[in-house]
Amino acid sequence: MYNPDDTICAISTPAGVGALAIVRLSGRNSKNISEKSFKGGKLEDKKATFGNIIDSNGIIIDDVVMIWYKAPGSYTAEDMVEVICHGGYTVSQQILELFCNAGARLAQPGEFTLRAFLNGKLDLTEAEAVNSIINAKTLMSKQLATFNLEGKLKNKLDMINSKLFELISVLEAEIDFSDEEIDKLNYNEIQDNLSDIQARIEELLSTYDIGRIAEGRAQIAIVGAPNVGKSSLFNALLRSERAIVTGIPGTTRDYLTEYVNIGGYPVIMTDTAGIRQSEQEIEIIGINKSRELISNVDLCIFILDASRPVNDEDREIAEYLNKYAHILVVNKADLMDKRGYKLNDNFSDRNPLYISALRRTGLDILVKEIQKRLTIDLIEPVEGALLSQRQYDCVQRTQKSVGNAITALAQNESEEVIISILREALDHVGELSGRITSEEILNNIFSKFCIGK
Amino acid sequence: MDFDLIIVGGGHAGCEAALVGSRLGFNTALITLDKNRISQMSCNPAVGGLAKGQLVREIDALGGEIGYCTDMTGIQFRVLNKSKGAAVRSHRAQVDRKRFRQFMTETVNLQPKLTIIEGEVCKLLIQDKICYGVGLVSRETINAKKVILTSGTFLNGLIHIGEKKIPSGRMGEKPSTALSSFLADMGFEIGRLKTGTPPRLNGNTIDFSMFVVQEGDQPPPYFSNRSNRGNFNQIPCYLLYTNPSTHEIILNNLQKSALYSGRINGIGPRYCPSIEDKVVRFKDKKRHQLFLEPEGSDTSEYYINGFSSSLPEDIQLKAIREVEGFTNVEFTQPGYAIEYDYLPPHQLKPTLETKRIVGLYLAGQVNGTSGYEEAAAQGLMAGINAVQKLRGEKPVVFDRSQAYIGVLIDDLVTKSTDEPYRMFTSRAEYRLYLREDNAEDRLSQIGHQIGLVTDETWDNFQKEKKLRQGLLREFQKMKIKIPGIEKSITVSETARRPDIDFYEIYKNLPSEVAVDFPVFEKVAIEIKYEGYLKRQEQQLQRFKKMESMHIPENFDYTEIRGLKKEAIEKLNRFKPNSLGQASRISGVSPGDIAVLMVHLRSR
């Protein structure tokens, strides 16, 4: 595990050619280690000092600007040094090696932020916000993360925390001071308090979708029978709306997956035709995979072929899709019979969108519809939103506990039982802000950082 | 004279400790200032109450004495919080103050291997930080392998009644003055606390018809399974209230109160404020509840709970006479406040041995607690741990998930206290499990192993437990029909439903189930909480894991990078013995704990 006694170092800028690069040190020997290889002015707290980095033979490696941050006035609350050197592959590597030879060790992913957390500079939601800012794909997601770094999510959690705490305190008093005259809450007041807490929790849960969309984690899939034009639509949408982002998270290797720009946000689009189903056995795997995908995405685009009547395969897919959000699209509208396209009872949606992927007609309307269905129109910068699955899970567990407390109250359960459920809720909130923590949670969170933050 | 064990002080802590030592075969001396005041109840004539009842049940399950003595001398028995769940219900008994003292005095006097010595201890014999005996004011010295100090409120005790100050350990008893400065010289941190007690009233001058009568429960609920006293004629208590005229007199004379004139330096308990405090701090309240408790069965004296005061006697009397029913009341003793020295308990290990001096244990009010039950629990544990040490065996320390006793001692040594500490059920995270009904299930095995629980008591408990386990299994399948419930459901299901009373279930059990209601009730309670306890399991595992992460005794926190300054200071002060304990110290943040965890792992 991480030893907090070590002085750690890392290159904090991305690998590759650029004008400048930054090498960072944190830990009690930061200043010592960096000074050993530095020839220039005297380092002063939070002042930029110009000079040279020299190797053990006194050979100049680079002209640099060095900044020393005296503990605890740094990002990690430890002594830190930042070396701003020339970019490219070699210089920063050389400096890093010098520092390692002088006693520093390479930082683990996220270790700078881990230290900031361990030293009490950030709470967990704030530490996660740092990660979100760095990985922000849109202005909106950067904005949401910035709010969290400012403590907006923490404030909301603190409020839920203190409301739970207050209610528990009052109920506790009724147990421990029942033989004295104290102001008691009546049934309705307890219920009101619980509903208020639950409303706050639900508000918080509702912010998760905003965060997900803003972070480019909303997902759509193109579904339909063979040869209806799934890949054509996939390519048509990409040609006009390809999102300028790279790298897609998750295990998407089995599908053809790209980011598509919907209303200004990157949305993950998957072509189920990309799921291989050539041989018999694999076909079953393909179908299972499609089903799994459909149950995980936010929206499906279900394509029918206007050049032929609806067949059994279409109907089967339609039936399966009934329980999932989907848009019904009739492709090859240019080849449609003059009498129109007939849908039967298997289709809950009687008003399909008519498009032609090849001729690229009707695509604008489709994109607008996707935008509407993903509630992208409603996105606004919420102060204090849930930005990770971990945060969402914690709040969802809190919601469940509070729900259980409401049920227990309705069933006339006695105070000590209701309190034990509410204390559970308090634990869940605490886990989120890091008040209640465990090594596993920490490891999980910090393993998602890349080196040098 | 040489002993294995010396107990200094004959209060509730001292008696338990002395009985543990002698019953387990060690030559024990109990040194008291006054042989006739052993186990004197200095405040109200009652034992038990919310959370305290649990403590008494636990002491009894471990083979202690206070529960049995209460049962034998009680004059009224009740279960509190009956409208709430079983986990937070507690026994409470009014006792005959004089008979309680006589009964306990006789118990210690008749106890083989226990010598009662009258005298005042003024110093401890210490060499190389090891305590080996005590020195008396009479210049006599007594050697012992272990010393347990249970000096209560006697260290520099000072009674305040209005402007009068009387150096005293209890009303009418001289204080112990030399010992406190001796302890300070030894390097112990000494603090000062305050507590108060209300006046005692002459019952012949009271008009009881004005009050609400509160009777005992039928049959009387006893603390101990050893008690076999049966039913008897219980004596009632009374509920009454102060009024605005009472309050006015108190407010007009505040400057005469020792508390409000600044003559008292010690910190008093927030949960047990004086009547002056109540009237000043809750100005809007038109009345305050009072509770009139009988002092015994052959006395007309009464104790007026809720009217603790340090006003001059005449003002106390004038104010209380405004209460209807008390128009002509006379005092047998005025209320008073008492200040005393205590040793902030972060100076103790969880065994109640001091960190500073080997072989010296502290128990009871000297550790900053209040209450007979809290004192008795500590006396018992100090006694047990002194004996374990003499035997060369492992200490007995309960964690917070095992017993209220564990919660009590952990709170003391981990959080210390700057006001008199009292037990509450809300202090216990695992209170759904720490119940009165299962005290034996939780603790008797340990009591039996140590040798305090007799074979006879143990066998009886085993028989009952076997019966309960059988019922627990049967009740999962056995269906019964309860009037008002449409279909018949299993007994287990009925027990889990909040809308069905346990007695209602008991009455509807098939006749072939031969079980007494108290035993049935225990089974029903266990079923009722089973589900909730399962839900706490994960939390419990996390707790146990943290408790098991041991920190070496002389661990130096100063050199650990990443710990905040406040945390270093607190950790060095408290010297926790596990990561779990460290996490409960105020001023130590989760971040600090994470740093500590990392550091301990990398060692």
Tab-separated table of N, CA, C and O in Angstrom, chain B residues 152-234:
chain	number	residue	atom	x	y	z
B	152	GLY	N	-14.851	7.671	45.363
B	152	GLY	CA	-16.108	8.384	45.187
B	152	GLY	C	-15.955	9.891	45.153
B	152	GLY	O	-15.103	10.438	44.455
B	153	THR	N	-16.781	10.583	45.919
B	153	THR	CA	-16.742	12.048	45.950
B	153	THR	C	-15.927	12.545	47.135
B	153	THR	O	-16.040	13.687	47.537
B	154	PHE	N	-15.103	11.649	47.704
B	154	PHE	CA	-14.432	12.028	48.959
B	154	PHE	C	-13.145	12.815	48.775
B	154	PHE	O	-12.692	13.473	49.705
B	155	LEU	N	-12.543	12.754	47.559
B	155	LEU	CA	-11.281	13.475	47.365
B	155	LEU	C	-11.547	14.984	47.371
B	155	LEU	O	-12.156	15.512	46.455
B	156	ASN	N	-11.089	15.636	48.430
B	156	ASN	CA	-11.316	17.080	48.601
B	156	ASN	C	-12.781	17.462	48.465
B	156	ASN	O	-13.112	18.499	47.896
B	157	GLY	N	-13.667	16.615	48.955
B	157	GLY	CA	-15.095	16.891	48.888
B	157	GLY	C	-15.439	18.184	49.625
B	157	GLY	O	-14.922	18.447	50.706
B	158	LEU	N	-16.302	18.981	48.997
B	158	LEU	CA	-16.699	20.245	49.613
B	158	LEU	C	-18.189	20.454	49.352
B	158	LEU	O	-18.627	20.567	48.200
B	159	ILE	N	-18.966	20.476	50.456
B	159	ILE	CA	-20.414	20.639	50.322
B	159	ILE	C	-20.781	22.115	50.367
B	159	ILE	O	-20.213	22.887	51.140
B	160	HIS	N	-21.702	22.495	49.469
B	160	HIS	CA	-22.203	23.877	49.441
B	160	HIS	C	-23.690	23.885	49.754
B	160	HIS	O	-24.465	23.203	49.087
B	161	ILE	N	-24.073	24.664	50.755
B	161	ILE	CA	-25.505	24.943	50.972
B	161	ILE	C	-25.616	26.446	51.068
B	161	ILE	O	-25.211	27.045	52.063
B	162	GLY	N	-26.121	27.076	50.020
B	162	GLY	CA	-26.122	28.536	50.003
B	162	GLY	C	-24.719	29.047	50.155
B	162	GLY	O	-23.816	28.664	49.408
B	163	GLU	N	-24.503	29.892	51.151
B	163	GLU	CA	-23.168	30.449	51.338
B	163	GLU	C	-22.293	29.578	52.230
B	163	GLU	O	-21.110	29.827	52.391
B	164	LYS	N	-22.906	28.580	52.840
B	164	LYS	CA	-22.149	27.688	53.730
B	164	LYS	C	-21.299	26.714	52.927
B	164	LYS	O	-21.748	26.160	51.932
B	165	LYS	N	-20.057	26.514	53.379
B	165	LYS	CA	-19.184	25.521	52.740
B	165	LYS	C	-18.737	24.542	53.814
B	165	LYS	O	-18.235	24.955	54.855
B	166	ILE	N	-18.931	23.259	53.591
B	166	ILE	CA	-18.538	22.263	54.583
B	166	ILE	C	-17.636	21.226	53.912
B	166	ILE	O	-18.096	20.494	53.025
B	167	PRO	N	-16.353	21.162	54.300
B	167	PRO	CA	-15.507	20.089	53.758
B	167	PRO	C	-16.087	18.741	54.163
B	167	PRO	O	-16.256	18.460	55.346
B	168	SER	N	-16.439	17.931	53.179
B	168	SER	CA	-17.216	16.731	53.457
B	168	SER	C	-17.221	15.807	52.246
B	168	SER	O	-17.208	16.282	51.113
B	169	GLY	N	-17.229	14.494	52.473
B	169	GLY	CA	-17.291	13.550	51.364
B	169	GLY	C	-18.716	13.200	51.014
B	169	GLY	O	-19.049	12.889	49.880
B	170	ARG	N	-19.561	13.245	52.009
B	170	ARG	CA	-20.994	13.042	51.890
B	170	ARG	C	-21.564	13.776	53.078
B	170	ARG	O	-20.818	14.059	54.029
B	171	MET	N	-22.855	14.081	53.068
B	171	MET	CA	-23.405	14.838	54.187
B	171	MET	C	-23.078	14.121	55.498
B	171	MET	O	-23.370	12.946	55.675
B	172	GLY	N	-22.412	14.869	56.415
B	172	GLY	CA	-22.110	14.306	57.729
B	172	GLY	C	-20.875	13.432	57.769
B	172	GLY	O	-20.605	12.798	58.780
B	173	GLU	N	-20.116	13.353	56.657
B	173	GLU	CA	-18.931	12.493	56.654
B	173	GLU	C	-17.714	13.297	56.220
B	173	GLU	O	-17.783	14.092	55.294
B	174	LYS	N	-16.595	13.051	56.905
B	174	LYS	CA	-15.405	13.856	56.611
B	174	LYS	C	-14.811	13.481	55.254
B	174	LYS	O	-14.930	12.341	54.804
B	175	PRO	N	-14.179	14.434	54.587
B	175	PRO	CA	-13.595	14.152	53.265
B	175	PRO	C	-12.205	13.552	53.406
B	175	PRO	O	-11.703	13.380	54.519
B	176	SER	N	-11.622	13.226	52.278
B	176	SER	CA	-10.253	12.734	52.245
B	176	SER	C	-9.428	13.804	51.536
B	176	SER	O	-9.642	14.072	50.355
B	177	THR	N	-8.521	14.436	52.279
B	177	THR	CA	-7.850	15.601	51.700
B	177	THR	C	-6.433	15.317	51.229
B	177	THR	O	-5.977	15.873	50.244
B	178	ALA	N	-5.744	14.432	51.917
B	178	ALA	CA	-4.326	14.241	51.607
B	178	ALA	C	-4.107	13.448	50.320
B	178	ALA	O	-3.162	13.707	49.571
B	179	LEU	N	-5.003	12.491	50.059
B	179	LEU	CA	-4.774	11.558	48.955
B	179	LEU	C	-4.737	12.261	47.594
B	179	LEU	O	-3.931	11.928	46.730
B	180	SER	N	-5.631	13.260	47.440
B	180	SER	CA	-5.722	13.947	46.159
B	180	SER	C	-4.406	14.644	45.800
B	180	SER	O	-3.911	14.524	44.676
B	181	SER	N	-3.820	15.350	46.792
B	181	SER	CA	-2.562	16.034	46.474
B	181	SER	C	-1.438	15.018	46.273
B	181	SER	O	-0.524	15.242	45.485
B	182	PHE	N	-1.510	13.883	46.985
B	182	PHE	CA	-0.513	12.838	46.756
B	182	PHE	C	-0.566	12.369	45.298
B	182	PHE	O	0.457	12.252	44.626
B	183	LEU	N	-1.804	12.150	44.802
B	183	LEU	CA	-1.966	11.674	43.422
B	183	LEU	C	-1.469	12.721	42.427
B	183	LEU	O	-0.829	12.393	41.423
B	184	ALA	N	-1.746	13.990	42.719
B	184	ALA	CA	-1.272	15.064	41.850
B	184	ALA	C	0.251	15.069	41.818
B	184	ALA	O	0.870	15.219	40.760
B	185	ASP	N	0.869	14.860	43.003
B	185	ASP	CA	2.332	14.814	43.066
B	185	ASP	C	2.902	13.650	42.260
B	185	ASP	O	4.013	13.714	41.754
B	186	MET	N	2.125	12.581	42.188
B	186	MET	CA	2.586	11.427	41.412
B	186	MET	C	2.481	11.681	39.904
B	186	MET	O	2.851	10.833	39.098
B	187	GLY	N	1.920	12.836	39.555
B	187	GLY	CA	1.843	13.178	38.134
B	187	GLY	C	0.481	12.943	37.509
B	187	GLY	O	0.306	13.122	36.307
B	188	PHE	N	-0.485	12.539	38.307
B	188	PHE	CA	-1.823	12.344	37.745
B	188	PHE	C	-2.485	13.690	37.509
B	188	PHE	O	-2.302	14.629	38.285
B	189	GLU	N	-3.269	13.752	36.418
B	189	GLU	CA	-4.049	14.942	36.145
B	189	GLU	C	-5.302	14.869	37.024
B	189	GLU	O	-5.965	13.841	37.086
B	190	ILE	N	-5.587	15.962	37.723
B	190	ILE	CA	-6.747	15.979	38.617
B	190	ILE	C	-7.749	16.987	38.084
B	190	ILE	O	-7.370	18.099	37.698
B	191	GLY	N	-9.019	16.620	38.038
B	191	GLY	CA	-10.056	17.554	37.612
B	191	GLY	C	-11.046	17.760	38.747
B	191	GLY	O	-10.932	17.127	39.814
B	192	ARG	N	-11.990	18.675	38.538
B	192	ARG	CA	-12.951	18.929	39.594
B	192	ARG	C	-14.361	18.870	39.015
B	192	ARG	O	-14.645	19.460	37.978
B	193	LEU	N	-15.228	18.147	39.689
B	193	LEU	CA	-16.608	18.006	39.243
B	193	LEU	C	-17.545	18.457	40.352
B	193	LEU	O	-17.142	18.635	41.503
B	194	LYS	N	-18.792	18.602	39.966
B	194	LYS	CA	-19.803	19.033	40.920
B	194	LYS	C	-21.028	18.168	40.718
B	194	LYS	O	-21.328	17.761	39.584
B	195	THR	N	-21.676	17.853	41.780
B	195	THR	CA	-22.981	17.227	41.620
B	195	THR	C	-23.855	17.739	42.754
B	195	THR	O	-23.392	18.464	43.622
B	196	GLY	N	-25.116	17.374	42.708
B	196	GLY	CA	-26.000	17.911	43.737
B	196	GLY	C	-27.000	16.882	44.171
B	196	GLY	O	-27.161	15.840	43.535
B	197	THR	N	-27.657	17.146	45.274
B	197	THR	CA	-28.686	16.233	45.747
B	197	THR	C	-29.823	17.070	46.337
B	197	THR	O	-29.584	18.156	46.857
B	198	PRO	N	-31.050	16.590	46.209
B	198	PRO	CA	-32.192	17.371	46.700
B	198	PRO	C	-32.421	17.189	48.207
B	198	PRO	O	-31.767	16.343	48.826
B	199	PRO	N	-33.337	17.955	48.775
B	199	PRO	CA	-33.636	17.803	50.202
B	199	PRO	C	-34.332	16.475	50.490
B	199	PRO	O	-34.898	15.847	49.596
B	200	ARG	N	-34.271	16.026	51.742
B	200	ARG	CA	-35.068	14.894	52.212
B	200	ARG	C	-36.202	15.482	53.030
B	200	ARG	O	-35.992	16.423	53.806
B	201	LEU	N	-37.408	14.916	52.831
B	201	LEU	CA	-38.599	15.502	53.441
B	201	LEU	C	-39.187	14.584	54.511
B	201	LEU	O	-39.074	13.357	54.412
B	202	ASN	N	-39.835	15.203	55.485
B	202	ASN	CA	-40.557	14.451	56.511
B	202	ASN	C	-41.941	14.119	55.970
B	202	ASN	O	-42.771	15.011	55.769
B	203	GLY	N	-42.194	12.828	55.735
B	203	GLY	CA	-43.445	12.388	55.123
B	203	GLY	C	-44.685	12.735	55.921
B	203	GLY	O	-45.778	12.875	55.352
B	204	ASN	N	-44.511	12.891	57.233
B	204	ASN	CA	-45.671	13.221	58.064
B	204	ASN	C	-46.173	14.640	57.816
B	204	ASN	O	-47.239	15.003	58.263
B	205	THR	N	-45.364	15.452	57.116
B	205	THR	CA	-45.756	16.839	56.857
B	205	THR	C	-46.174	17.042	55.405
B	205	THR	O	-46.221	18.148	54.906
B	206	ILE	N	-46.421	15.921	54.693
B	206	ILE	CA	-46.777	15.989	53.263
B	206	ILE	C	-48.238	15.592	53.066
B	206	ILE	O	-48.714	14.641	53.684
B	207	ASP	N	-48.943	16.335	52.190
B	207	ASP	CA	-50.314	15.963	51.819
B	207	ASP	C	-50.262	15.213	50.485
B	207	ASP	O	-50.256	15.816	49.415
B	208	PHE	N	-50.194	13.865	50.565
B	208	PHE	CA	-50.009	13.037	49.367
B	208	PHE	C	-51.209	13.058	48.422
B	208	PHE	O	-51.101	12.678	47.272
B	209	SER	N	-52.347	13.512	48.915
B	209	SER	CA	-53.563	13.473	48.093
B	209	SER	C	-53.463	14.399	46.887
B	209	SER	O	-54.265	14.304	45.966
B	210	MET	N	-52.477	15.311	46.913
B	210	MET	CA	-52.353	16.260	45.810
B	210	MET	C	-51.562	15.679	44.637
B	210	MET	O	-51.449	16.312	43.600
B	211	PHE	N	-50.983	14.501	44.797
B	211	PHE	CA	-50.039	13.987	43.796
B	211	PHE	C	-50.605	12.800	43.011
B	211	PHE	O	-51.549	12.146	43.440
B	212	VAL	N	-49.959	12.544	41.889
B	212	VAL	CA	-50.290	11.363	41.087
B	212	VAL	C	-49.516	10.174	41.666
B	212	VAL	O	-48.300	10.241	41.816
B	213	VAL	N	-50.230	9.095	41.963
B	213	VAL	CA	-49.576	7.932	42.564
B	213	VAL	C	-48.939	7.070	41.471
B	213	VAL	O	-49.517	6.888	40.399
B	214	GLN	N	-47.756	6.563	41.742
B	214	GLN	CA	-47.117	5.629	40.812
B	214	GLN	C	-46.777	4.337	41.551
B	214	GLN	O	-45.919	4.317	42.420
B	215	GLU	N	-47.501	3.269	41.156
B	215	GLU	CA	-47.333	1.985	41.838
B	215	GLU	C	-46.259	1.143	41.145
B	215	GLU	O	-45.914	1.386	39.994
B	216	GLY	N	-45.811	0.133	41.846
B	216	GLY	CA	-44.880	-0.820	41.250
B	216	GLY	C	-45.599	-1.785	40.325
B	216	GLY	O	-46.829	-1.829	40.298
B	217	ASP	N	-44.813	-2.555	39.530
B	217	ASP	CA	-45.393	-3.558	38.634
B	217	ASP	C	-45.768	-4.810	39.424
B	217	ASP	O	-45.174	-5.127	40.443
B	218	GLN	N	-46.751	-5.538	38.919
B	218	GLN	CA	-47.161	-6.808	39.534
B	218	GLN	C	-46.972	-7.943	38.529
B	218	GLN	O	-47.461	-7.835	37.416
B	219	PRO	N	-46.289	-8.990	38.883
B	219	PRO	CA	-45.451	-9.181	40.082
B	219	PRO	C	-44.194	-8.324	39.989
B	219	PRO	O	-43.834	-7.913	38.881
B	220	PRO	N	-43.510	-8.077	41.111
B	220	PRO	CA	-42.333	-7.221	41.064
B	220	PRO	C	-41.248	-7.791	40.156
B	220	PRO	O	-40.874	-8.954	40.313
B	221	PRO	N	-40.783	-7.018	39.160
B	221	PRO	CA	-39.709	-7.510	38.287
B	221	PRO	C	-38.343	-7.363	38.971
B	221	PRO	O	-37.883	-6.253	39.207
B	222	TYR	N	-37.725	-8.500	39.302
B	222	TYR	CA	-36.436	-8.471	39.992
B	222	TYR	C	-35.285	-8.452	38.998
B	222	TYR	O	-35.441	-8.835	37.847
B	223	PHE	N	-34.151	-7.995	39.467
B	223	PHE	CA	-32.959	-7.933	38.621
B	223	PHE	C	-32.314	-9.300	38.447
B	223	PHE	O	-31.911	-9.673	37.360
B	224	SER	N	-32.190	-10.027	39.565
B	224	SER	CA	-31.345	-11.217	39.559
B	224	SER	C	-32.159	-12.498	39.507
B	224	SER	O	-33.205	-12.611	40.145
B	225	ASN	N	-31.659	-13.488	38.735
B	225	ASN	CA	-32.299	-14.797	38.714
B	225	ASN	C	-32.102	-15.522	40.037
B	225	ASN	O	-32.774	-16.491	40.329
B	226	ARG	N	-31.137	-15.035	40.820
B	226	ARG	CA	-30.880	-15.654	42.120
B	226	ARG	C	-31.969	-15.289	43.135
B	226	ARG	O	-32.173	-15.972	44.120
B	227	SER	N	-32.632	-14.139	42.904
B	227	SER	CA	-33.606	-13.651	43.885
B	227	SER	C	-34.863	-14.499	43.845
B	227	SER	O	-35.367	-14.823	42.784
B	228	ASN	N	-35.346	-14.827	45.020
B	228	ASN	CA	-36.521	-15.674	45.077
B	228	ASN	C	-37.453	-15.103	46.137
B	228	ASN	O	-37.796	-15.753	47.102
B	229	ARG	N	-37.814	-13.837	45.933
B	229	ARG	CA	-38.469	-13.131	47.017
B	229	ARG	C	-39.995	-13.175	46.899
B	229	ARG	O	-40.708	-12.906	47.861
B	230	GLY	N	-40.498	-13.456	45.710
B	230	GLY	CA	-41.941	-13.520	45.531
B	230	GLY	C	-42.600	-12.160	45.585
B	230	GLY	O	-41.938	-11.130	45.465
B	231	ASN	N	-43.891	-12.185	45.778
B	231	ASN	CA	-44.632	-10.924	45.791
B	231	ASN	C	-44.628	-10.323	47.202
B	231	ASN	O	-44.444	-11.016	48.182
B	232	PHE	N	-44.782	-9.018	47.278
B	232	PHE	CA	-44.867	-8.359	48.583
B	232	PHE	C	-45.586	-7.033	48.389
B	232	PHE	O	-45.880	-6.622	47.266
B	233	ASN	N	-45.861	-6.362	49.485
B	233	ASN	CA	-46.600	-5.117	49.434
B	233	ASN	C	-45.685	-3.951	49.052
B	233	ASN	O	-44.910	-3.473	49.874
B	234	GLN	N	-45.777	-3.495	47.808
B	234	GLN	CA	-44.852	-2.457	47.358
B	234	GLN	C	-45.316	-1.071	47.802
B	234	GLN	O	-46.496	-0.839	48.027
